[in-house]
Short mmCIF file of C-alpha atoms in Angstrom, two decimals:
data_model
loop_
_atom_site.label_atom_id
_atom_site.label_comp_id
_atom_site.label_asym_id
_atom_site.label_seq_id
_atom_site.Cartn_x
_atom_site.Cartn_y
_atom_site.Cartn_z
CA PHE J 1 5.90 52.35 -13.91
CA GLY J 2 4.95 55.12 -11.55
CA ASP J 3 2.69 54.64 -8.57
CA TYR J 4 -0.24 55.90 -10.61
CA ASN J 5 0.27 53.31 -13.36
CA LEU J 6 0.70 50.52 -10.83
CA LYS J 7 -2.62 51.46 -9.24
CA ARG J 8 -4.30 51.49 -12.66
CA ILE J 9 -2.91 48.05 -13.48
CA ALA J 10 -4.20 46.75 -10.15
CA GLN J 11 -7.63 48.13 -10.99
CA TRP J 12 -7.64 46.51 -14.43
CA ASN J 13 -6.52 43.16 -13.08
CA PRO J 14 -8.62 42.11 -10.10
CA PRO J 15 -7.02 39.50 -7.85
CA VAL J 16 -7.60 35.84 -8.72
CA VAL J 17 -9.12 33.84 -5.88
CA HIS J 18 -7.48 30.46 -5.28
CA ASN J 19 -8.67 28.00 -2.69
CA LEU J 20 -5.51 26.64 -1.08
CA GLU J 21 -5.11 22.90 -0.94
CA PRO J 22 -3.77 21.41 2.33
CA TRP J 23 -0.28 21.01 0.89
CA ASP J 24 -0.04 24.44 -0.78
CA GLU J 25 1.38 26.12 2.33
CA GLU J 26 4.22 23.60 2.48
CA ILE J 27 5.05 23.99 -1.21
CA ILE J 28 4.98 27.80 -0.96
CA GLY J 29 7.28 27.60 2.05
CA MET J 30 9.70 25.39 0.15
CA VAL J 31 9.79 27.78 -2.82
CA GLU J 32 10.28 30.77 -0.51
CA SER J 33 13.18 29.05 1.23
CA GLU J 34 14.83 28.26 -2.10
CA LEU J 35 14.58 31.87 -3.20
CA ARG J 36 15.95 33.32 0.04
CA LYS J 37 18.68 30.86 1.03
CA THR J 38 22.36 31.54 0.82
CA LYS J 39 25.21 29.08 0.48
CA VAL J 40 28.33 29.95 2.43
CA GLU J 41 31.05 27.36 2.78
CA PRO J 42 32.66 26.04 4.92
CA ASN J 43 29.61 26.58 7.16
CA ASN J 44 28.10 23.52 5.47
CA PHE J 45 24.53 24.79 5.87
CA GLU J 46 22.20 26.68 3.59
CA PHE J 47 20.49 29.63 5.25
CA TYR J 48 19.10 33.10 4.84
CA GLU J 49 19.71 36.17 6.94
CA LYS J 50 17.00 37.66 9.14
CA ALA J 51 16.84 40.88 11.10
CA ASN J 52 18.68 41.42 14.39
CA ASN J 53 21.76 39.38 13.37
CA GLU J 54 19.74 36.18 13.12
CA VAL J 55 19.70 33.45 10.49
CA CYS J 56 17.32 30.69 9.44
CA ILE J 57 18.77 27.31 8.44
CA THR J 58 17.17 26.10 5.20
CA GLY J 59 19.18 23.00 4.36
CA LEU J 60 22.40 21.05 4.32
CA ILE J 61 25.19 21.33 1.77
CA ASN J 62 27.10 18.17 2.62
CA GLN J 63 26.65 15.90 5.63
CA GLY J 64 29.16 13.29 4.51
CA SER J 65 29.16 10.08 6.53
CA ASP J 66 28.54 11.70 9.92
CA SER J 67 25.49 10.21 11.67
CA VAL J 68 25.10 13.23 13.98
CA LEU J 69 23.54 16.41 12.59
CA ALA J 70 24.45 19.24 14.95
CA ILE J 71 22.65 22.44 13.96
CA PRO J 72 25.13 25.30 14.53
CA THR J 73 24.54 27.85 17.26
CA ALA J 74 25.70 30.64 14.94
CA ILE J 75 26.82 31.29 11.36
CA THR J 76 29.81 33.50 10.56
CA ILE J 77 29.38 35.79 7.55
CA GLY J 78 32.53 37.82 6.99
CA ASN J 79 33.26 39.42 10.35
CA ASN J 80 29.70 39.04 11.60
CA VAL J 81 28.50 36.21 13.83
CA LYS J 82 24.77 35.63 13.45
CA THR J 83 22.65 33.48 15.76
CA VAL J 84 20.64 30.57 14.40
CA THR J 85 17.07 31.10 15.61
CA GLU J 86 14.99 29.16 13.09
CA ILE J 87 14.94 25.98 11.03
CA ALA J 88 12.90 26.43 7.86
CA ALA J 89 10.09 24.30 6.50
CA GLY J 90 11.45 21.20 4.80
CA ALA J 91 15.03 22.08 5.72
CA PHE J 92 16.17 18.48 6.11
CA GLY J 93 12.97 16.63 5.33
CA ASN J 94 10.87 15.78 2.34
CA ASN J 95 7.68 17.82 2.31
CA MET J 96 6.32 15.94 -0.70
CA ILE J 97 6.02 12.78 1.41
CA GLY J 98 2.38 11.86 1.91
CA ILE J 99 0.91 14.35 -0.56
CA ASN J 100 -1.93 12.85 -2.59
CA SER J 101 -1.07 9.35 -1.39
CA GLN J 102 -3.90 6.85 -1.04
CA ASN J 103 -1.83 4.63 1.25
CA ASP J 104 -0.92 5.84 4.72
CA SER J 105 1.82 3.29 5.27
CA ALA J 106 5.13 5.08 5.81
CA SER J 107 6.97 2.40 3.85
CA THR J 108 5.27 3.48 0.62
CA TYR J 109 6.68 7.00 0.60
CA SER J 110 9.71 8.16 -1.29
CA SER J 111 12.98 8.49 0.60
CA VAL J 112 14.07 11.72 2.23
CA SER J 113 16.16 14.30 0.38
CA SER J 114 19.65 13.20 -0.57
CA GLY J 115 22.40 13.86 1.97
CA VAL J 116 20.66 13.10 5.24
CA GLU J 117 19.84 9.40 4.89
CA GLY J 118 22.54 8.36 7.36
CA ILE J 119 21.63 10.82 10.12
CA ARG J 120 20.64 9.11 13.37
CA THR J 121 20.92 12.00 15.83
CA VAL J 122 19.89 15.64 15.54
CA ILE J 123 21.05 18.27 18.05
CA ILE J 124 19.10 21.54 18.23
CA PRO J 125 21.08 24.50 19.68
CA ASP J 126 20.03 26.92 22.41
CA GLY J 127 18.93 29.82 20.22
CA VAL J 128 16.39 28.04 18.00
CA ARG J 129 12.86 29.28 18.70
CA LYS J 130 11.01 28.13 15.60
CA ILE J 131 11.02 24.94 13.48
CA GLY J 132 8.97 24.99 10.28
CA ASN J 133 6.57 22.52 8.69
CA GLY J 134 8.14 19.17 7.84
CA ALA J 135 11.64 20.30 8.81
CA PHE J 136 12.76 16.72 9.51
CA LYS J 137 9.90 14.90 7.82
CA GLY J 138 10.65 11.45 6.45
CA MET J 139 14.15 11.04 7.94
CA SER J 140 13.66 7.31 8.32
CA ASN J 141 16.96 6.63 10.13
CA LEU J 142 16.64 9.41 12.70
CA GLU J 143 16.58 7.88 16.20
CA THR J 144 17.23 10.69 18.69
CA VAL J 145 16.55 14.43 18.85
CA THR J 146 18.25 16.49 21.58
CA PHE J 147 17.41 20.07 22.52
CA ARG J 148 20.35 21.90 24.14
CA ASN J 149 18.02 24.30 25.93
CA THR J 150 15.32 22.33 27.70
CA LYS J 151 13.62 25.33 29.32
CA GLU J 152 12.71 27.55 26.36
CA THR J 153 9.57 26.73 24.36
CA ILE J 154 9.95 26.27 20.61
CA GLU J 155 7.25 27.06 18.04
CA PHE J 156 6.77 23.96 15.89
CA GLY J 157 5.05 23.71 12.53
CA THR J 158 3.03 20.75 11.27
CA ASP J 159 4.56 17.37 10.33
CA VAL J 160 7.97 18.33 11.78
CA PHE J 161 8.97 14.71 12.56
CA ALA J 162 6.32 12.87 10.55
CA TYR J 163 7.38 9.53 9.03
CA CYS J 164 10.59 9.40 11.08
CA SER J 165 10.06 5.68 11.49
CA SER J 166 13.16 5.07 13.66
CA LEU J 167 12.60 7.95 16.10
CA GLN J 168 12.72 6.60 19.65
CA SER J 169 13.83 9.38 21.97
CA ILE J 170 12.65 12.99 22.08
CA THR J 171 11.49 15.33 24.86
CA LEU J 172 9.97 18.63 23.78
CA PRO J 173 11.55 21.61 25.55
CA GLY J 174 9.90 24.30 27.63
CA SER J 175 6.17 24.56 28.21
CA PRO J 176 4.44 23.76 24.91
CA THR J 177 0.75 24.55 24.61
CA GLU J 178 0.16 22.55 21.43
CA ILE J 179 1.45 19.57 19.52
CA PRO J 180 0.64 20.54 15.93
CA ALA J 181 -1.11 18.39 13.37
CA GLY J 182 0.88 15.44 12.05
CA MET J 183 3.95 16.28 14.13
CA PHE J 184 4.82 12.65 14.89
CA LYS J 185 2.64 10.85 12.34
CA ASP J 186 3.80 7.30 11.62
CA CYS J 187 6.73 7.46 14.05
CA VAL J 188 6.34 3.73 14.60
CA SER J 189 9.33 3.42 16.98
CA LEU J 190 8.16 6.13 19.37
CA GLU J 191 7.12 4.49 22.65
CA SER J 192 5.95 7.37 24.85
CA MET J 193 4.54 10.88 24.75
CA PRO J 194 7.29 13.47 24.11
CA THR J 195 5.95 15.80 26.80
CA SER J 196 3.95 15.67 30.01
CA ALA J 197 3.86 19.45 30.42
CA LEU J 198 0.83 20.80 32.25
CA SER J 199 0.93 23.73 29.82
CA LEU J 200 -0.28 21.50 26.97
CA ARG J 201 -3.79 22.42 25.82
CA LYS J 202 -4.16 20.96 22.33
CA ILE J 203 -3.07 17.91 20.36
CA GLY J 204 -3.54 18.45 16.64
CA ALA J 205 -5.11 16.20 14.02
CA ALA J 206 -3.12 12.99 13.36
CA ALA J 207 -0.35 14.26 15.65
CA PHE J 208 0.49 10.69 16.73
CA SER J 209 -1.49 8.75 14.13
CA GLY J 210 0.23 5.50 13.21
CA CYS J 211 2.54 5.50 16.27
CA SER J 212 1.82 1.82 16.72
CA ASN J 213 4.23 1.30 19.65
CA MET J 214 3.32 4.36 21.69
CA TYR J 215 1.91 3.51 25.11
CA PHE J 216 0.01 6.10 27.12
CA ALA J 217 -2.42 5.51 29.98
CA THR J 218 -2.89 9.19 30.78
CA LEU J 219 -2.69 12.50 28.96
CA PRO J 220 -1.52 15.85 30.33
CA TYR J 221 -4.21 16.98 32.76
CA ASN J 222 -5.07 20.37 31.22
CA ILE J 223 -5.68 19.30 27.62
CA THR J 224 -8.91 20.76 26.25
CA GLU J 225 -8.81 19.67 22.60
CA ILE J 226 -7.70 16.51 20.78
CA GLY J 227 -7.85 16.59 16.98
CA GLU J 228 -9.28 13.94 14.69
CA MET J 229 -7.20 10.77 14.30
CA ALA J 230 -4.74 12.17 16.85
CA PHE J 231 -3.75 8.78 18.32
CA PHE J 232 -5.18 6.47 15.67
CA GLY J 233 -3.46 3.08 15.63
CA GLY J 234 -1.41 3.52 18.80
CA LYS J 235 -1.33 1.30 21.88
CA GLY J 236 -2.99 3.55 24.43
CA GLY J 237 -3.32 2.05 27.89
CA ALA J 238 -5.58 -0.69 29.24
CA LEU J 239 -7.47 1.95 31.23
CA LEU J 240 -7.16 5.20 29.30
CA LEU J 241 -7.77 8.25 31.48
CA VAL J 242 -9.46 11.05 29.56
CA PRO J 243 -8.57 14.49 31.03
CA SER J 244 -11.43 16.12 32.90
CA ALA J 245 -10.73 19.46 31.17
CA ILE J 246 -11.35 18.00 27.70
CA GLU J 247 -13.86 19.97 25.61
CA LYS J 248 -13.42 18.59 22.13
CA ILE J 249 -12.43 15.15 20.80
CA GLY J 250 -12.12 14.78 17.03
CA ASP J 251 -13.40 11.80 15.05
CA GLY J 252 -11.17 8.77 15.39
CA ALA J 253 -8.90 10.44 17.93
CA PHE J 254 -8.78 7.25 20.05
CA ALA J 255 -9.67 4.76 17.32
CA ASN J 256 -7.80 1.50 16.78
CA LEU J 257 -5.87 1.65 20.09
CA THR J 258 -4.73 -1.94 20.46
CA ASP J 259 -4.26 -2.06 24.26
CA THR J 260 -7.20 0.04 25.42
CA THR J 261 -10.00 -1.98 27.06
CA SER J 262 -11.82 0.87 28.80
CA PHE J 263 -12.03 4.65 28.89
CA VAL J 264 -12.11 6.45 32.23
CA LEU J 265 -13.03 10.07 32.98
CA THR J 266 -10.92 11.18 35.91
CA ASP J 267 -13.37 13.81 37.19
CA GLN J 268 -16.74 15.26 36.34
CA ASN J 269 -16.72 16.40 32.71
CA HIS J 270 -19.21 18.77 31.07
CA ASN J 271 -18.84 17.41 27.53
CA PHE J 272 -18.37 13.64 27.73
CA MET J 273 -19.37 10.62 29.77
CA VAL J 274 -18.21 7.01 30.06
CA ASP J 275 -20.55 4.05 30.47
CA ASN J 276 -19.20 0.53 30.80
CA GLY J 277 -15.85 1.69 29.42
CA THR J 278 -17.30 3.26 26.23
CA LEU J 279 -16.90 6.99 25.57
CA TYR J 280 -20.09 8.99 24.81
CA ASN J 281 -21.07 12.62 24.47
CA LYS J 282 -22.42 14.11 27.69
CA SER J 283 -26.07 13.41 26.92
CA GLY J 284 -25.33 9.80 25.96
CA THR J 285 -26.93 10.17 22.52
CA GLU J 286 -23.70 9.65 20.56
CA ILE J 287 -21.02 6.97 20.79
CA VAL J 288 -17.66 8.70 20.47
CA GLN J 289 -15.36 5.69 20.84
CA TYR J 290 -15.62 2.02 21.75
CA PRO J 291 -12.36 0.55 23.16
CA LYS J 292 -10.79 -1.75 20.58
CA GLY J 293 -9.02 -3.91 23.18
CA ARG J 294 -12.22 -4.99 24.95
CA GLU J 295 -12.73 -8.75 24.85
CA ALA J 296 -16.54 -8.65 24.67
CA THR J 297 -18.00 -10.20 21.52
CA THR J 298 -21.38 -8.41 21.60
CA PHE J 299 -22.53 -4.81 21.95
CA THR J 300 -26.00 -3.29 22.33
CA ALA J 301 -26.31 0.46 21.82
CA ASN J 302 -29.61 1.07 23.58
CA LYS J 303 -30.01 -0.82 26.82
CA LYS J 304 -29.95 -0.04 30.52
CA ASN J 305 -26.75 1.73 31.46
CA SER J 306 -24.74 1.63 34.67
CA SER J 307 -27.01 4.25 36.27
CA GLY J 308 -30.13 2.13 35.66
CA SER J 309 -31.67 4.25 32.90
CA THR J 310 -31.92 3.24 29.26
CA ASN J 311 -29.45 4.69 26.75
CA THR J 312 -30.87 6.79 23.91
CA VAL J 313 -28.06 6.52 21.39
CA THR J 314 -29.05 7.98 18.02
CA SER J 315 -25.67 8.35 16.30
CA ILE J 316 -22.29 6.64 16.10
CA ARG J 317 -19.21 8.72 15.35
CA PRO J 318 -16.84 7.95 12.45
CA TYR J 319 -14.27 5.27 13.38
CA ALA J 320 -16.05 4.56 16.69
CA PHE J 321 -15.73 0.76 16.31
CA TYR J 322 -12.91 0.73 13.76
CA GLY J 323 -10.83 -2.46 13.89
CA CYS J 324 -12.75 -3.95 16.87
CA GLU J 325 -11.89 -7.51 15.93
CA ASN J 326 -13.43 -9.14 19.01
CA LEU J 327 -16.96 -8.08 18.15
CA THR J 328 -19.10 -10.68 16.39
CA SER J 329 -22.58 -9.21 16.99
CA VAL J 330 -23.96 -5.70 17.48
CA ASN J 331 -27.47 -4.39 18.06
CA ILE J 332 -27.70 -0.73 17.06
CA SER J 333 -31.50 -0.53 16.88
CA GLY J 334 -32.60 3.02 17.63
CA VAL J 335 -29.46 4.47 16.10
CA GLU J 336 -30.34 6.70 13.16
CA LYS J 337 -26.91 7.67 11.86
CA VAL J 338 -23.63 5.75 11.51
CA GLY J 339 -20.51 7.73 10.56
CA GLU J 340 -17.91 6.83 7.97
CA TYR J 341 -15.68 3.84 8.75
CA ALA J 342 -17.58 3.43 12.04
CA PHE J 343 -17.32 -0.39 11.98
CA ALA J 344 -14.69 -0.71 9.25
CA ASN J 345 -12.23 -3.60 9.66
CA ALA J 346 -14.15 -5.08 12.59
CA CYS J 347 -13.40 -8.20 10.64
CA ASN J 348 -15.27 -10.76 12.76
CA LEU J 349 -18.50 -8.79 12.96
CA GLU J 350 -21.10 -11.00 11.26
CA ASP J 351 -24.43 -10.18 12.90
CA ILE J 352 -25.94 -6.66 12.80
CA THR J 353 -29.37 -5.64 14.07
CA ALA J 354 -30.26 -2.09 13.07
CA LEU J 355 -33.96 -1.20 13.25
CA GLY J 356 -34.65 2.46 12.51
CA LEU J 357 -31.35 3.24 10.78
CA LYS J 358 -31.69 6.20 8.40
CA ASP J 359 -28.19 7.36 7.44
CA VAL J 360 -25.06 5.28 6.79
CA SER J 361 -21.89 7.09 5.76
CA TYR J 362 -19.13 5.95 3.43
CA GLU J 363 -17.48 2.57 4.15
CA ALA J 364 -19.19 2.35 7.54
CA PHE J 365 -19.21 -1.48 7.49
CA SER J 366 -16.40 -2.24 5.03
CA GLY J 367 -14.06 -5.03 6.04
CA THR J 368 -16.62 -6.76 8.29
CA GLN J 369 -17.68 -10.37 7.91
CA TRP J 370 -21.28 -9.18 7.63
CA PHE J 371 -20.49 -7.04 4.60
CA GLU J 372 -18.50 -9.87 3.01
CA ASP J 373 -21.37 -12.32 3.51
CA GLU J 374 -23.90 -9.86 2.09
CA TRP J 375 -21.66 -9.22 -0.90
CA ASN J 376 -21.42 -12.93 -1.67
CA ASN J 377 -25.11 -13.66 -1.08
CA GLU J 378 -26.71 -14.13 -4.48
CA ALA J 379 -30.17 -13.80 -2.95
CA ASN J 380 -29.51 -10.10 -2.35
CA ASN J 381 -29.85 -9.49 -6.09
CA SER J 382 -26.70 -7.34 -6.36
CA GLN J 383 -27.49 -4.95 -3.56
CA ILE J 384 -26.70 -4.59 0.13
CA ILE J 385 -29.37 -3.14 2.39
CA LEU J 386 -29.25 -2.52 6.15
CA SER J 387 -32.54 -1.46 7.71
CA THR J 388 -33.82 1.17 5.24
CA CYS J 389 -30.36 2.12 3.94
CA LEU J 390 -28.95 1.02 0.60
CA LEU J 391 -25.24 0.56 1.20
CA LEU J 392 -24.15 -0.87 -2.12
CA TYR J 393 -25.68 -1.41 -5.52
CA THR J 394 -23.99 -3.23 -8.38
CA ASP J 395 -25.26 -3.02 -11.92
CA THR J 396 -22.52 -5.31 -13.17
CA GLU J 397 -19.34 -6.65 -11.55
CA LYS J 398 -17.41 -3.77 -13.11
CA ASP J 399 -19.96 -1.06 -12.40
CA VAL J 400 -20.18 -0.48 -8.66
CA MET J 401 -21.98 2.47 -7.12
CA GLU J 402 -21.57 3.12 -3.40
CA LEU J 403 -24.11 5.35 -1.77
CA SER J 404 -23.46 7.46 1.34
#
């Protein structure tokens, strides 16, 4: 076809709009890598050539029984030596892990791609400046990652080390400004933050979600944004210091932290406040997060606060009381809206007072003793009501309709 005919075809066939799903970018990246990669033995790595005598590593041909994966500094092609500057999306990981799964337990996911199961150590060479989405995702036996150049900052994609359940030791190089979404999700052996750089400004959604052994009492001082579920299910610290520069905290970012008994704001903050260890928005009208580790068995939303005035809480964020097993009784009278999973799995919660409640989101009280008792109470006539909100209606045992 000539240029004219190509233009006419384009006019006859308008572009099809497709709304990308969250995993589409990863799948497209995997397909692109497959199309572009080259196999050259005995280099032992799959790669494709880039401009400026650079190459991108896209996979491994044969690791054998070696437990150390040392990414090469350069690849020789004929008489040309080309520097390795990038590791592609999914190069050594399994980017299908976690897609469309209803269970977030790492043990339920399929094993990583064949050939890297025995790798325990990964060494990243000096020249690498970019590591793509899920590059090492799901390498369940990986324990240590070493960066040869500790001063240069690397651009990381999402989920780079997600589901690396044995990962214990890693320090991010250079001066990172962001830890992308899901980067260390479900790294259950990770015990500390991989960076304390003052350059860090953002921690992405679920970046450390499921890191059940990770202890942290402070966060880098200049952080301004923490994504939703960023630290969900970690340890935290008994007194968790929230950076004074923080501007945005996503839903569930500090939910289910087993060791945290109180939140502390280090300095005056324009967006949040802490009262009696609980994190609120600045005006005190919204509960952002209640500390799971607190031993108190009761909580009242609207009462006199530490400054002597009465709280005016009208909403409770999603996951705000998630997994707070010590609570047996709460009084949330005056609260109008309760977010999804707000009290979910607070398993010993059996007494709820909620005058004036208008809006209850999905599964807000699931897994509580109160919900269980209401479910089993025949006098409720097959429905669960809290204040003026219908939480559950059952027509028959097999026909359940949940209302949000």
